């Protein structure tokens, strides 16, 4: 499904999209187009990208391209697919039940789960003031995505 | 084995009562949901008919300004019955409910949607009732205007009740007055009065040769209603023409005064501007607000001034907090860059080309070095 969403292969492109997405949540998926789990996630992202288009932008990053390796290392991407959330060029942490709060690892079960996450992210980022602790979202059960907001 | 075709799907049909399409065919009218909707439907229409029945028993004159407000939608015939041009309250409605067409439609409706044929009488007016009503009306008329027999008859004929069956009594009157040809024009056409009924105007109209039914109507009323007691017809025409315009000419309604209208316009404009300018008032305290504002300004500058902003530093990295990192995010960036430098050093070291040489023993190396020294001394 990567032909439905913008795929980024260069650091410059990633920089541009991070810097130019203003007042909207930016969802960056790091993965490979041919990987099975990535395909699953891409399917959900592609289907829901229009629904969330008013408050979120979705883009895919191909981790196999050389230019992108900087980011792969910077974001510590070891498992794919990994989804990183940004808001106004700030990276947003999310507690999804794992030790790694910097990204969401894996796919979503349903389209609605993804939409819920993004929606809550947006509302939280919009309402909370900028603290030295970035606002984080705690997801209690990643399977059903019951979201409890923790500022 | 006989196959029982339990679910015989018939074509989709629209049920007026339930207000939905269904494919249950004839069975639909027996379903409890339909019977419920039907009873509600009938009770609603009955409520509307109570007024009509009241005026059936107690006929009274209908004032023209109220005529436009009275209308009834007949659910069985799917038609609107208004009271424009009727002299008695609910006259058109009463005539409609007594008509043969209405009875036919009512019976068809009851057959199609159920409800029992005994309800027929509840939704129509019998001939006996309407005859009584008409006699009452006549007596009222004769009391009100003792000399307006023919003109009143004319008026009732002029009513724009297109559903009313031709009134033979009035037709006979017209024949007597040799106005039969006009009646055939008038009884089927609904035309609003457009001009003052004035003798001078009438003569002008006649000469202009405009084949306007409305103007013809004026001709009749003015020629016939010479007597002052026939003020009703004259009054009707004049009253309507007092206002500067009407619905048909597109004039504003009288309750919508000019001052009010201006105020409303202003309010509407204000609302529209508000909508356009403040789409979403974003929280100034939101995450990355300062960055967002700054970036927006930069982008606007780029658009307007055509300033080609230099591309961001290739080494730019977003604000990212690493996994096992504690402390501020700047430190994570520093850490990363430090690691990057380390890696590049390692790479540069490992990139030195390795030459493959044959093995030379230590003794041979010493001899070679000695030989090279002698040569160099000889040269010097």
PDB file of C-alpha atoms in Angstrom, chain B residues 13 36 39 45 70-71 81 101 121-122 134 146 148 159 161 202 249 251 271 302 315 324 362:
ATOM      1  CA  UNK B  13     -42.903  -0.729  -2.638  1.00  0.00           C
ATOM      2  CA  UNK B  36     -49.160   1.135  14.873  1.00  0.00           C
ATOM      3  CA  UNK B  39     -53.323   4.282  13.830  1.00  0.00           C
ATOM      4  CA  UNK B  45     -55.422  13.339  10.013  1.00  0.00           C
ATOM      5  CA  UNK B  70     -55.681  27.866   5.774  1.00  0.00           C
ATOM      6  CA  UNK B  71     -54.545  24.865   3.880  1.00  0.00           C
ATOM      7  CA  UNK B  81     -56.317  22.157  -0.546  1.00  0.00           C
ATOM      8  CA  UNK B 101     -62.602  11.493  -6.333  1.00  0.00           C
ATOM      9  CA  UNK B 121     -67.140   7.637   6.819  1.00  0.00           C
ATOM     10  CA  UNK B 122     -64.675   9.047   9.286  1.00  0.00           C
ATOM     11  CA  UNK B 134     -74.770  24.413   1.640  1.00  0.00           C
ATOM     12  CA  UNK B 146     -79.595  40.484   0.297  1.00  0.00           C
ATOM     13  CA  UNK B 148     -75.811  40.072  -4.116  1.00  0.00           C
ATOM     14  CA  UNK B 159     -63.044  29.991  -6.633  1.00  0.00           C
ATOM     15  CA  UNK B 161     -60.934  24.941  -6.358  1.00  0.00           C
ATOM     16  CA  UNK B 202     -61.237  48.649 -16.685  1.00  0.00           C
ATOM     17  CA  UNK B 249     -44.012  40.378  -6.908  1.00  0.00           C
ATOM     18  CA  UNK B 251     -41.835  42.146  -1.951  1.00  0.00           C
ATOM     19  CA  UNK B 271     -21.113  35.861  11.522  1.00  0.00           C
ATOM     20  CA  UNK B 302       8.852  32.363   1.218  1.00  0.00           C
ATOM     21  CA  UNK B 315      22.894  17.736   9.839  1.00  0.00           C
ATOM     22  CA  UNK B 324      17.363   4.626  27.396  1.00  0.00           C
ATOM     23  CA  UNK B 362      64.106 -10.227   9.825  1.00  0.00           C
TER      24      UNK B 362
END
